[in-house]
Amino acid sequence: MSIPSDNPILMARDFGPDAVCLAVGEGEIVALGGSCDEAFLRALSGADPAWPGGLWLKGEPLHTLRPAARLRFAHAQCAVAPRVGKLLPELTVLENTALPLILTGLGRQEARRRAVRWLERLDAVGCAEWRVAELTPAETRRVALARALVLDPAVLLAEDPTEGLSPAERFHLLRILRAACGTHGLTIVVASDDADVIGWADRRIEVKVAAAAPAAEAAPEPADVPVAAPITDPAAMINHPARSIPHRIGRHARGEHRFSAVGSGAERGR
């Protein structure tokens, strides 16, 4: 269990299969060590209501909210930096960064203006009109972070933001994030065992997260239950498995006949 924060903005209690307990203070930078991954960070952001336990974000008990309300609140307050592969290669850097704003209904011009602002803060505005394939690994990391921060969240969660970068590139990225934390009151939670990240963070919390259980395989259909094939020939209806379903033939306004199941479609509610 982590040292409780005096002013927690994000708190988990008996969270997940391993009953994780942690508290992150507002404006704090915390490094999570151990087996944390992006799936755990998404759950910690409140985006996945399937995880058991208590979860509080800005004092709001997310575990008591309905899934839709929980998801809306989590998306407004938390951002999980996408993996590099989640950037869309067919879009420019600027379009990738502005996309989350456009999906919320914001106008394209305002979305592009805000995207440029975050690209400037993360030292990536020089490649705004480039495609993802033209970026270096360090530039790609900064663009992924800009895309996560463009919604101005209170909490940023990221998995291994410095993975694959040179020492100079790691130092540059961490310096930029530290500046964003100070100027915007941003709280940052990173899952990383990188010594540079651990030294950069205000605090390190060792977290053990169990691997997710494999999804149960779907039960095979009984062999004696026939699967209805599409009807391409009206004569095939004679021996079709669905012949026992009651149907009604109605006349369309233009004189054609319409064949529909009773109680489906327009029949509902009558």
Coordinates of C-alpha atoms in Angstrom, one line a residue:
M1 CA 0.0 0.0 0.0
S2 CA 1.3 3.4 -0.9
I3 CA 1.8 6.3 1.5
P4 CA -1.5 8.1 1.6
S5 CA -1.5 11.5 0.0
D6 CA -2.7 14.6 1.9
N7 CA -4.8 15.7 -1.1
P8 CA -5.5 12.6 -3.3
I9 CA -6.8 13.3 -6.8
L10 CA -6.7 9.6 -7.6
M11 CA -7.2 6.9 -5.1
A12 CA -7.7 3.1 -5.3
R13 CA -8.6 0.8 -2.5
D14 CA -8.7 -3.0 -2.8
F15 CA -8.6 -2.5 -6.6
G16 CA -8.4 -5.3 -9.1
P17 CA -7.7 -9.0 -8.5
D18 CA -4.7 -8.2 -6.3
A19 CA -6.5 -5.6 -4.1
V20 CA -4.2 -2.7 -5.1
C21 CA -4.2 0.3 -2.8
L22 CA -2.7 3.6 -3.7
A23 CA -3.2 7.4 -3.5
V24 CA -1.8 10.0 -5.8
G25 CA -1.8 13.6 -4.8
E26 CA -2.8 16.5 -7.0
G27 CA 0.1 17.7 -9.1
E28 CA 2.2 14.7 -8.2
I29 CA 4.3 12.6 -10.5
V30 CA 4.2 8.9 -9.5
A31 CA 6.0 6.0 -11.1
L32 CA 4.3 2.6 -10.8
G33 CA 6.8 -0.2 -10.7
G34 CA 6.1 -3.9 -11.2
S35 CA 3.8 -5.6 -13.7
C36 CA 1.5 -2.6 -14.5
D37 CA 0.5 -2.2 -18.1
E38 CA -1.8 -0.1 -20.3
A39 CA -4.8 -2.3 -19.4
F40 CA -4.3 -1.6 -15.6
L41 CA -3.8 2.2 -16.3
R42 CA -7.1 2.3 -18.3
A43 CA -8.9 0.6 -15.4
L44 CA -7.2 3.0 -13.0
S45 CA -8.5 5.9 -15.1
G46 CA -12.1 4.7 -14.6
A47 CA -12.5 3.8 -18.3
D48 CA -13.0 0.1 -17.5
P49 CA -15.9 -0.6 -15.0
A50 CA -15.2 -4.3 -14.9
W51 CA -12.4 -4.1 -12.3
P52 CA -13.5 -4.7 -8.7
G53 CA -12.7 -2.5 -5.7
G54 CA -13.0 1.2 -4.8
L55 CA -11.8 3.9 -7.2
W56 CA -12.0 7.7 -6.5
L57 CA -11.2 10.5 -9.0
K58 CA -11.2 14.1 -7.7
G59 CA -13.3 12.8 -4.8
E60 CA -15.9 11.2 -7.0
P61 CA -16.5 7.5 -6.1
L62 CA -16.4 6.0 -9.6
H63 CA -17.2 2.5 -8.4
T64 CA -20.7 3.7 -7.4
L65 CA -21.5 5.2 -10.8
R66 CA -23.3 3.5 -13.7
P67 CA -20.9 2.5 -16.5
A68 CA -22.0 5.3 -18.9
A69 CA -21.7 8.0 -16.2
R70 CA -18.4 6.6 -15.0
L71 CA -17.0 6.6 -18.6
R72 CA -18.0 10.2 -19.2
F73 CA -16.5 11.4 -15.9
A74 CA -13.3 9.4 -16.5
H75 CA -12.8 10.7 -20.1
A76 CA -13.3 14.3 -18.9
Q77 CA -10.7 14.0 -16.1
C78 CA -8.2 11.3 -17.1
A79 CA -6.2 10.6 -20.2
V80 CA -4.3 7.4 -21.0
A81 CA -1.5 8.1 -23.5
P82 CA -2.0 5.8 -26.5
R83 CA 0.6 3.3 -27.6
V84 CA 2.6 4.5 -30.6
G85 CA 0.8 2.0 -32.8
K86 CA -2.6 3.7 -32.1
L87 CA -1.8 6.8 -34.0
L88 CA -3.5 6.7 -37.4
P89 CA -1.0 6.6 -40.2
E90 CA -3.3 8.1 -42.8
L91 CA -3.6 11.3 -40.8
T92 CA -1.1 14.0 -40.3
V93 CA 0.4 14.7 -36.8
L94 CA -1.9 17.7 -36.4
E95 CA -5.0 15.7 -37.5
N96 CA -4.0 12.9 -35.1
T97 CA -3.7 15.3 -32.2
A98 CA -6.9 17.2 -33.0
L99 CA -9.0 14.0 -33.5
P100 CA -10.1 13.5 -29.8
L101 CA -11.4 17.1 -29.8
I102 CA -13.3 16.6 -33.1
L103 CA -14.9 13.4 -31.8
T104 CA -16.3 15.5 -28.9
G105 CA -18.0 17.7 -31.4
L106 CA -15.6 20.7 -31.3
G107 CA -15.2 22.6 -34.6
R108 CA -12.3 21.7 -36.7
Q109 CA -10.7 25.2 -36.6
E110 CA -10.8 25.3 -32.8
A111 CA -9.6 21.7 -32.5
R112 CA -6.6 22.4 -34.7
R113 CA -5.8 25.6 -32.7
R114 CA -5.8 23.6 -29.4
A115 CA -3.8 20.8 -31.0
V116 CA -1.1 23.2 -32.2
R117 CA -0.9 24.6 -28.7
W118 CA -0.1 21.2 -27.2
L119 CA 2.3 20.3 -30.0
E120 CA 4.2 23.5 -29.2
R121 CA 4.4 22.6 -25.5
L122 CA 5.7 19.1 -26.3
D123 CA 8.2 20.4 -28.9
A124 CA 6.5 18.6 -31.8
V125 CA 4.9 21.5 -33.7
G126 CA 7.7 21.4 -36.4
C127 CA 6.3 18.1 -37.7
A128 CA 2.6 19.0 -37.5
E129 CA 2.0 18.4 -41.2
W130 CA 4.0 15.2 -41.4
R131 CA 2.6 11.7 -41.5
V132 CA 3.3 9.3 -38.6
A133 CA 5.7 7.2 -40.7
E134 CA 8.0 10.2 -41.1
L135 CA 8.5 10.7 -37.4
T136 CA 11.4 9.5 -35.3
P137 CA 10.6 7.4 -32.2
A138 CA 11.1 10.4 -29.9
E139 CA 8.8 12.6 -32.0
T140 CA 6.2 9.8 -32.1
R141 CA 6.2 9.6 -28.3
R142 CA 5.6 13.3 -28.0
V143 CA 2.8 13.3 -30.5
A144 CA 1.1 10.4 -28.7
L145 CA 1.3 12.4 -25.4
A146 CA 0.0 15.6 -27.2
R147 CA -3.0 13.6 -28.4
A148 CA -3.7 12.4 -24.8
L149 CA -3.3 15.9 -23.3
V150 CA -5.3 17.9 -25.9
L151 CA -8.4 17.4 -23.9
D152 CA -6.8 19.1 -20.9
P153 CA -7.2 16.3 -18.4
A154 CA -6.4 16.5 -14.7
V155 CA -4.5 13.2 -14.7
L156 CA -2.3 11.7 -17.4
L157 CA -1.5 8.0 -17.3
A158 CA 1.2 6.5 -19.6
E159 CA 3.0 3.2 -19.9
D160 CA 6.7 3.3 -20.5
P161 CA 6.8 6.8 -22.2
T162 CA 10.6 6.6 -22.6
E163 CA 10.8 3.1 -24.0
G164 CA 13.1 2.9 -27.0
L165 CA 14.5 6.4 -26.6
S166 CA 18.2 7.4 -26.2
P167 CA 19.3 8.9 -22.9
A168 CA 19.2 12.4 -24.4
E169 CA 15.7 11.9 -25.8
R170 CA 14.5 10.5 -22.5
F171 CA 15.8 13.5 -20.6
H172 CA 14.2 15.9 -23.1
L173 CA 10.8 14.1 -22.9
L174 CA 10.8 14.0 -19.1
R175 CA 11.8 17.7 -18.9
I176 CA 8.8 18.6 -21.1
L177 CA 6.4 16.6 -19.0
R178 CA 7.7 18.1 -15.8
A179 CA 7.1 21.5 -17.2
A180 CA 3.6 20.6 -18.2
C181 CA 3.0 19.3 -14.7
G182 CA 4.1 22.6 -13.2
T183 CA 2.3 25.0 -15.6
H184 CA -1.0 23.1 -15.9
G185 CA -1.4 21.4 -12.5
L186 CA -1.2 18.1 -14.2
T187 CA -0.9 14.9 -12.2
I188 CA 1.1 12.2 -14.0
V189 CA 1.1 8.4 -13.3
V190 CA 3.5 6.3 -15.4
A191 CA 4.0 2.6 -15.3
S192 CA 7.8 2.1 -15.8
D193 CA 10.8 0.4 -14.3
D194 CA 13.2 2.8 -16.2
A195 CA 15.7 4.2 -13.7
D196 CA 15.5 7.6 -15.3
V197 CA 11.8 7.7 -14.9
I198 CA 12.0 6.5 -11.3
G199 CA 14.5 9.3 -10.5
W200 CA 12.4 11.9 -12.3
A201 CA 9.2 11.0 -10.4
D202 CA 8.3 12.4 -7.1
R203 CA 7.5 9.0 -5.7
R204 CA 7.6 5.4 -6.7
I205 CA 4.9 2.8 -5.8
E206 CA 5.5 -0.9 -6.3
V207 CA 2.3 -2.4 -7.6
K208 CA 1.7 -6.1 -8.3
V209 CA -1.0 -6.7 -10.9
A210 CA -2.2 -10.2 -11.8
A211 CA -2.5 -11.1 -15.4
A212 CA -6.0 -10.9 -16.8
A213 CA -7.7 -14.3 -16.9
P214 CA -8.2 -15.6 -20.5
A215 CA -11.7 -15.1 -21.8
A216 CA -13.9 -18.1 -21.6
E217 CA -14.3 -19.8 -24.9
A218 CA -17.7 -19.6 -26.5
A219 CA -19.7 -22.8 -26.1
P220 CA -20.0 -24.7 -29.4
E221 CA -23.4 -25.0 -30.9
P222 CA -25.1 -28.4 -30.4
A223 CA -24.5 -30.6 -33.5
D224 CA -28.2 -31.4 -33.8
V225 CA -29.3 -27.8 -34.1
P226 CA -29.4 -26.8 -37.8
V227 CA -28.1 -23.4 -38.8
A228 CA -30.5 -21.6 -41.0
A229 CA -28.9 -20.6 -44.3
P230 CA -29.9 -17.5 -46.3
I231 CA -32.9 -18.1 -48.5
T232 CA -32.0 -17.5 -52.1
D233 CA -34.8 -19.6 -53.7
P234 CA -38.5 -19.3 -52.4
A235 CA -38.8 -23.1 -53.1
A236 CA -36.1 -23.7 -50.5
M237 CA -38.5 -22.4 -47.8
I238 CA -40.3 -25.8 -47.9
N239 CA -37.6 -27.6 -46.0
H240 CA -35.9 -24.5 -44.4
P241 CA -35.2 -24.8 -40.6
A242 CA -37.1 -21.5 -40.0
R243 CA -40.3 -22.7 -41.7
S244 CA -42.0 -23.2 -38.3
I245 CA -41.7 -19.5 -37.4
P246 CA -45.1 -17.7 -37.8
H247 CA -44.9 -15.1 -40.6
R248 CA -47.3 -12.7 -42.2
I249 CA -47.4 -11.6 -45.8
G250 CA -48.4 -8.0 -46.2
R251 CA -49.0 -5.9 -49.3
H252 CA -46.7 -2.9 -49.9
A253 CA -48.2 0.4 -51.0
R254 CA -46.9 -0.1 -54.5
G255 CA -48.4 -3.6 -54.8
E256 CA -45.3 -5.8 -54.0
H257 CA -45.6 -8.4 -51.2
R258 CA -43.6 -8.1 -48.1
F259 CA -42.6 -11.2 -46.1
S260 CA -41.8 -10.5 -42.4
A261 CA -41.9 -12.3 -39.1
V262 CA -44.9 -11.6 -36.9
G263 CA -43.9 -9.3 -34.0
S264 CA -40.8 -8.0 -35.6
G265 CA -40.0 -4.6 -37.1
A266 CA -43.1 -2.5 -37.6
E267 CA -45.3 -5.1 -35.8
R268 CA -43.7 -4.1 -32.5
G269 CA -45.9 -2.0 -30.2
R270 CA -49.2 -2.8 -32.0

